[in-house]
XYZ file of C-alpha atoms in Angstrom:
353
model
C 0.000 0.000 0.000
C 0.998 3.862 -0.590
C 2.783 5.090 2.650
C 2.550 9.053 3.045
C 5.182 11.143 4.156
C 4.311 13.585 7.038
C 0.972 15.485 6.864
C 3.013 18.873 6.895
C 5.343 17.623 3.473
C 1.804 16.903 2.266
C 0.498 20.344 3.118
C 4.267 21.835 1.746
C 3.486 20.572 -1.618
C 0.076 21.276 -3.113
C 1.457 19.780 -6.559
C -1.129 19.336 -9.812
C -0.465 16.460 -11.740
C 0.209 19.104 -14.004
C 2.787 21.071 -12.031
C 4.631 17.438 -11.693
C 4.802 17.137 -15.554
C 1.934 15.246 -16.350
C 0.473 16.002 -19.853
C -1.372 14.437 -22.644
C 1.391 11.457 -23.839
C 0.507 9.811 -20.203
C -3.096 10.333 -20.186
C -3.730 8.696 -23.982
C -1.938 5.426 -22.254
C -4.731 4.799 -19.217
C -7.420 2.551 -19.958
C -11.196 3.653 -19.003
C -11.031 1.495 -15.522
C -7.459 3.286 -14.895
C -8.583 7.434 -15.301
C -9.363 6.950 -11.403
C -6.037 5.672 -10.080
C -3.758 7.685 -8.188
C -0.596 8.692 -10.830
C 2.606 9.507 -9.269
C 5.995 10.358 -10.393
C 8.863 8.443 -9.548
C 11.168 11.042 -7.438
C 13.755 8.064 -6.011
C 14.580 3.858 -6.104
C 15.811 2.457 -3.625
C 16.983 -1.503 -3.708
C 13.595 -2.586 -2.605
C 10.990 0.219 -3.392
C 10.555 3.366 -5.162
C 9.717 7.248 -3.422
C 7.250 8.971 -5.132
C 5.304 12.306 -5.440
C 1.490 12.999 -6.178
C -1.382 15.508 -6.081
C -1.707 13.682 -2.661
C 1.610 14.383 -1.722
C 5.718 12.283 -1.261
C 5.043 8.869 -0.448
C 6.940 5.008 -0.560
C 5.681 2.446 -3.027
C 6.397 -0.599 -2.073
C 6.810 -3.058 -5.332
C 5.475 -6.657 -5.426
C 8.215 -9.484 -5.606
C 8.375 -10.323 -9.402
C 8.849 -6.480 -10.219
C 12.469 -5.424 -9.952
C 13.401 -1.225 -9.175
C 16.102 -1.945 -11.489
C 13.085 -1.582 -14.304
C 12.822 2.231 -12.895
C 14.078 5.288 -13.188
C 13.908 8.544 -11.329
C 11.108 10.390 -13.339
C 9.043 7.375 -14.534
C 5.324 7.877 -14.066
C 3.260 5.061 -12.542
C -0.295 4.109 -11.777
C -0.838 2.702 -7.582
C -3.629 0.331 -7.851
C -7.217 0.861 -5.651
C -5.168 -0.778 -2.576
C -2.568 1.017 -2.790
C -0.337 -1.314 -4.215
C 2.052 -0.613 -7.484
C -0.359 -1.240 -10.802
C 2.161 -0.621 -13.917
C 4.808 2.228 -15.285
C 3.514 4.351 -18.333
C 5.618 4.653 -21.501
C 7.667 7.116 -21.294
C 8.384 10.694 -23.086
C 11.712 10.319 -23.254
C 14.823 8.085 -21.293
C 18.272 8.558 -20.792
C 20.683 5.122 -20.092
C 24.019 4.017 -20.548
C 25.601 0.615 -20.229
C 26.351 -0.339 -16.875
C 29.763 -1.108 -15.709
C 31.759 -4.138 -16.242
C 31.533 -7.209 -18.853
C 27.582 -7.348 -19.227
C 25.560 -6.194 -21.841
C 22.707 -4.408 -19.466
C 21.964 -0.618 -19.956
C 21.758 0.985 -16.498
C 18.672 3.834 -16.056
C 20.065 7.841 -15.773
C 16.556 9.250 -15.772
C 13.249 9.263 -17.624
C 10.852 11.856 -18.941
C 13.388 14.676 -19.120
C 12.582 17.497 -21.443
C 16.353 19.397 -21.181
C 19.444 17.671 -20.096
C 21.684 20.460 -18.991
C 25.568 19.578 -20.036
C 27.241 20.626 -16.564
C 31.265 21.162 -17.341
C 33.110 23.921 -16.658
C 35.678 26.812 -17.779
C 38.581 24.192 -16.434
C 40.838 21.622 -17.337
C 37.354 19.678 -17.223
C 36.417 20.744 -20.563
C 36.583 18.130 -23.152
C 35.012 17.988 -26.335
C 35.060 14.235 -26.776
C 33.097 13.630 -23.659
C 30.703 16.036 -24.731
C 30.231 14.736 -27.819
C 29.010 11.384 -25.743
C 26.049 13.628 -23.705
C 24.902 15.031 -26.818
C 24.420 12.081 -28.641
C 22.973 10.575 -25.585
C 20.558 13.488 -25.281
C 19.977 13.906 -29.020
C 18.869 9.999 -29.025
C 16.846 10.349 -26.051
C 14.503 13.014 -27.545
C 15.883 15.503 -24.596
C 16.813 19.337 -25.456
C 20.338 19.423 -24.789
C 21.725 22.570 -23.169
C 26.188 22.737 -22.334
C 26.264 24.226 -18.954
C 29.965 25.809 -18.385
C 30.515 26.383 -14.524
C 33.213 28.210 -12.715
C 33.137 31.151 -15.226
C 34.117 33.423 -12.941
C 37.450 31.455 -12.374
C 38.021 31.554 -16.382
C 40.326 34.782 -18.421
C 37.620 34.220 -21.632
C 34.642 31.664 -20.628
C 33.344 32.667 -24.184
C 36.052 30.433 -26.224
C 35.023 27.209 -24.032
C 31.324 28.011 -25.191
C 32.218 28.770 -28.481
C 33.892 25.595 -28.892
C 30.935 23.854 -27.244
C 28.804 25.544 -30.208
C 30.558 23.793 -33.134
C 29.775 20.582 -31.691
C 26.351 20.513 -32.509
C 23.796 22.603 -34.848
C 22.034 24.876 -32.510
C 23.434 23.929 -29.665
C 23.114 26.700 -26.575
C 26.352 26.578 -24.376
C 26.096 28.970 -21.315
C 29.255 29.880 -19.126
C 27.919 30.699 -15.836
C 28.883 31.131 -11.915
C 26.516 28.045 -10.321
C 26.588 30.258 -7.245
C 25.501 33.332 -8.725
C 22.252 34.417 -7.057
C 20.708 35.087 -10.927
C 21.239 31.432 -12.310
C 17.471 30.557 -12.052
C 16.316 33.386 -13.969
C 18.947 32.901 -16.728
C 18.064 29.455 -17.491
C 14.194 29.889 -17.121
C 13.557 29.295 -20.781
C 14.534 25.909 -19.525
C 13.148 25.636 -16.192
C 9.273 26.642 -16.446
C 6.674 24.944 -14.667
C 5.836 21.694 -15.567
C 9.357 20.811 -17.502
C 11.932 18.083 -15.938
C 15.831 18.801 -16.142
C 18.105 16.231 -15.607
C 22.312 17.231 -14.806
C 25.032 15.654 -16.217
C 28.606 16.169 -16.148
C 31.905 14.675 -14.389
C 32.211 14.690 -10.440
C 33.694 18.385 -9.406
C 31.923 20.692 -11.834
C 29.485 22.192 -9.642
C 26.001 19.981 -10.654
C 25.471 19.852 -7.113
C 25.908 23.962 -6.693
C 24.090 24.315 -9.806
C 21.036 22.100 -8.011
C 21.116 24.151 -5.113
C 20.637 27.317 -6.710
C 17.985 25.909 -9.385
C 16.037 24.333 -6.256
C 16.499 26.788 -3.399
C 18.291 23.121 -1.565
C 21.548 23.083 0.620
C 23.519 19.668 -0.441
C 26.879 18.839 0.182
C 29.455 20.252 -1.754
C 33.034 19.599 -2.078
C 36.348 21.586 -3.483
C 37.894 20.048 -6.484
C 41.362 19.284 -7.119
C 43.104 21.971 -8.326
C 45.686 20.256 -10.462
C 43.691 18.720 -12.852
C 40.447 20.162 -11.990
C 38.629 16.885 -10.778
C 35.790 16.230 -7.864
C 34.554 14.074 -5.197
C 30.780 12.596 -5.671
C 28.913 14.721 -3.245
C 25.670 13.503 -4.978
C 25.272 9.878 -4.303
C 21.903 9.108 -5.577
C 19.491 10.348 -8.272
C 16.924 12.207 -7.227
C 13.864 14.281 -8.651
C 13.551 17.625 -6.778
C 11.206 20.616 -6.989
C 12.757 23.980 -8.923
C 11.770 27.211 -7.738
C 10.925 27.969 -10.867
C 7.979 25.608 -11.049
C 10.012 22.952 -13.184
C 11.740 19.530 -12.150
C 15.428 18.501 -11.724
C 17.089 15.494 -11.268
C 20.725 15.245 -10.119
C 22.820 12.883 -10.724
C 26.492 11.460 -9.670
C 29.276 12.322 -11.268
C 30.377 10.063 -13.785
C 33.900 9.008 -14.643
C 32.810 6.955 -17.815
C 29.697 7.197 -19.993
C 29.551 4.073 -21.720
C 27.211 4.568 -24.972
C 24.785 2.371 -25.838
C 21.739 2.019 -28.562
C 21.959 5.699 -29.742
C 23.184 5.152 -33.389
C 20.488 7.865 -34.343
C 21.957 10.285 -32.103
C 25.292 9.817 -33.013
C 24.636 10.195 -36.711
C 22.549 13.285 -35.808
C 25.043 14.725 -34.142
C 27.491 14.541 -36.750
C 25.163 16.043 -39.359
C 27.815 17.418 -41.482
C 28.777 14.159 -42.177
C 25.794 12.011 -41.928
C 24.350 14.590 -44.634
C 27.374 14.044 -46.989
C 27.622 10.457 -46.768
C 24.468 9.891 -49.276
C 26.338 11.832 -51.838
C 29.345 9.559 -51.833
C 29.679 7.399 -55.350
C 29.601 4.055 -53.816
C 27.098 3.466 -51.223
C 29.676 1.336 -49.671
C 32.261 3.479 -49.349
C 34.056 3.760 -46.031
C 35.068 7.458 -46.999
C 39.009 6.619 -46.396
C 40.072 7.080 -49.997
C 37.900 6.206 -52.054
C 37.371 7.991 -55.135
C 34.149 10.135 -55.597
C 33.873 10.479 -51.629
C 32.100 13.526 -50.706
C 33.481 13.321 -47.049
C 37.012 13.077 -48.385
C 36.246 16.033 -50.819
C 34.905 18.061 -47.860
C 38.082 17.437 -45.992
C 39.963 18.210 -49.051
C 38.039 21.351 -49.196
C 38.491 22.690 -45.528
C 35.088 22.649 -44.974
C 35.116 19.014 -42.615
C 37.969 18.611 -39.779
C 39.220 15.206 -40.256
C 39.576 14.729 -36.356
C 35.508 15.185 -36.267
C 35.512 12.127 -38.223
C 37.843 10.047 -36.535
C 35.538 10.929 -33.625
C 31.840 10.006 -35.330
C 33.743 6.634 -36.838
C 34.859 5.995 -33.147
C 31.371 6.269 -31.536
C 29.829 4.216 -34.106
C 32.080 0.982 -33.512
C 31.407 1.762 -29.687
C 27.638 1.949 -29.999
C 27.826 -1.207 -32.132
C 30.057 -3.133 -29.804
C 28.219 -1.491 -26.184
C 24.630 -2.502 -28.152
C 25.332 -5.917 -28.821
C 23.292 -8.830 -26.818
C 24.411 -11.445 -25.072
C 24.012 -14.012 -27.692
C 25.519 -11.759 -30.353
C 28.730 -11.191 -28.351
C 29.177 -14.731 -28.120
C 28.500 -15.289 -31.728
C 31.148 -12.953 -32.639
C 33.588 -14.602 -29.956
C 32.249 -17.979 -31.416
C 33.409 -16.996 -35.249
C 36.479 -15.117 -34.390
C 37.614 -18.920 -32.247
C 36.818 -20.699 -35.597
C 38.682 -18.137 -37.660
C 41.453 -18.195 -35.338
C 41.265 -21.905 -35.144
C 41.439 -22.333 -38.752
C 44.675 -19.934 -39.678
C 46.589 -21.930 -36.837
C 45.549 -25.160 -37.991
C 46.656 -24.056 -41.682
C 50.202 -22.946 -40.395
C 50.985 -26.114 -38.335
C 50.712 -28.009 -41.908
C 53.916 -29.008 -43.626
């Protein structure tokens, strides 16, 4: 059954459905016996049960045996059933994942229903284009608005050239440089941050997503000093976690990450790279692996000037990742499987006289 928080956390957040981001894509999914069950937003999972907020007000939801949290992420919506008890998760919006760490193939849950992922670097030895490149794609695949947060302006000579090189990453692309503890950070990323909309934060341990948080949600948490020769953090956030922005909107924090493994986002990746992905089609053989071939329109933009060759490298090298990370089970041991009998069969053709 639902267990409420306090009666004064109830009373300290009158929420509408709509307020918590509810809207039309999650009302088309409910059947007619479901338009009367209480719908709540996932704002936490624990290891055996999930936090959640509704019109009613924070409360635990306690899942039945055979359902695992590890099928949740902060910002899911779900429907409680008449008892109390967990009924089913809606579809979501929008999701953000990775693959987890170590050998497996299983993609591990950042957050759902996000409308902006806010890009938190900063104006350090922190900034790197490569990783970047990764969060875009990731948000760009996901269906999220991606905005490059640059922190610590205040400690940078020109914070511009760190957003201006954030710019020519993707089309569009808004890259802010920004003091997380300046007093005005709310109202300069409102356009993000109305009422109703989720952000989620991203970025490496140490470059002030946790700051940032505190000033978007009026919150106090933890924060630590990076190190100052190459500009790296301690998690202070350990756990994500959907909080309220004074603003109206949503944000979820996350922990720092050291590594983000891609997987399944070969649509991002390619729409990332536009200026290539738009070339390719105009190449003369539709197998051509634009190293050298003749009547490549990739090579001919490098040629030109007009592509850097090192932007490239970098879309080929996602590509094979995504491939390789996206793989199942079964198909990594296929591959292992035909690259034995291949390796088996070249020895075994050696050892004759």
């Amino acid at each position: 059954m639902l267990f409420f928080h306090s009666r004064a956390q109830q009373l300290s957040n009158p929420h509408t459905l709509a307020d918590l981001g509810w809207s039309a894509h999650y009302l088309r999914q409910l059947e007619l016996a479901e338009l009367s069950l209480p719908r709540l937003r996932i704002s936490a999972v624990h290891r055996n049960r999930l936090t959640a907020i509704g019109e009613a007000g924070p409360c635990d939801l306690p899942l039945p045996p055979h359902v695992s949290t590890a099928d949740f992420a902060v910002g899911d919506w779900v429907l409680a059933a008449p008892g109390g008890q967990f009924h089913r998760r809606l579809d979501r919006h929008t999701l953000l994942h990775r693959r987890a760490a170590g050998t497996g193939t299983e993609a591990q849950l950042i957050a759902a229903n996000v409308d902006t992922l806010f890009i938190t670097t900063s104006c350090n030895a922190d900034f790197n284009p490569r990783r970047l490149e990764r969060y875009l794609a990731l948000a760009t695949e996901a269906g999220c608005e991606p905005v490059v947060i640059l922190t610590k302006s205040d400690m940078a000579a020109d914070p511009a050239t760190f957003a201006d090189q954030a710019r020519t990453l993707k089309r569009g692309l808004a890259a802010l440089p920004l003091d997380a503890r300046d007093p005005g950070v709310a109202a300069h990323l409102s356009d993000w941050c109305r009422k109703g909309q989720t952000v989620a934060l991203l970025g490496s341990s140490g470059v002030g997503k946790s700051t940032l948080m505190n000033s978007l949600s009026g919150t106090t948490e933890t924060t630590a000093p990076i190190r100052e020769d190459d500009a790296r953090g301690r998690h202070t956030t350990t756990h994500r976690a959907l909080h309220p922005m004074t603003g109206g909107g949503w944000i979820i924090d996350t922990p720092g990450m050291r590594a983000l493994r891609l997987t399944d986002v070969a649509d991002g990746i390619d729409a990332l790279f536009a200026e290539i992905t738009d070339l390719a089609p105009h190449c003369r053989f539709r197998d051509c692996s634009h190293h050298g071939e003749p009547g490549c329109a990739i090579g001919a933009a490098i040629e030109a000037g007009s592509l850097d060759p090192a932007r490239l490298a970098r879309w080929e090298k996602l590509r094979r990742e995504d491939r390789f990370n996206t793989e199942t089970l079964a198909q990594s041991r296929a591959r292992h499987r035909a690259f034995g009998r291949m390796h088996k069969a070249l020895t075994d053709r050696r050892s004759k006289p």
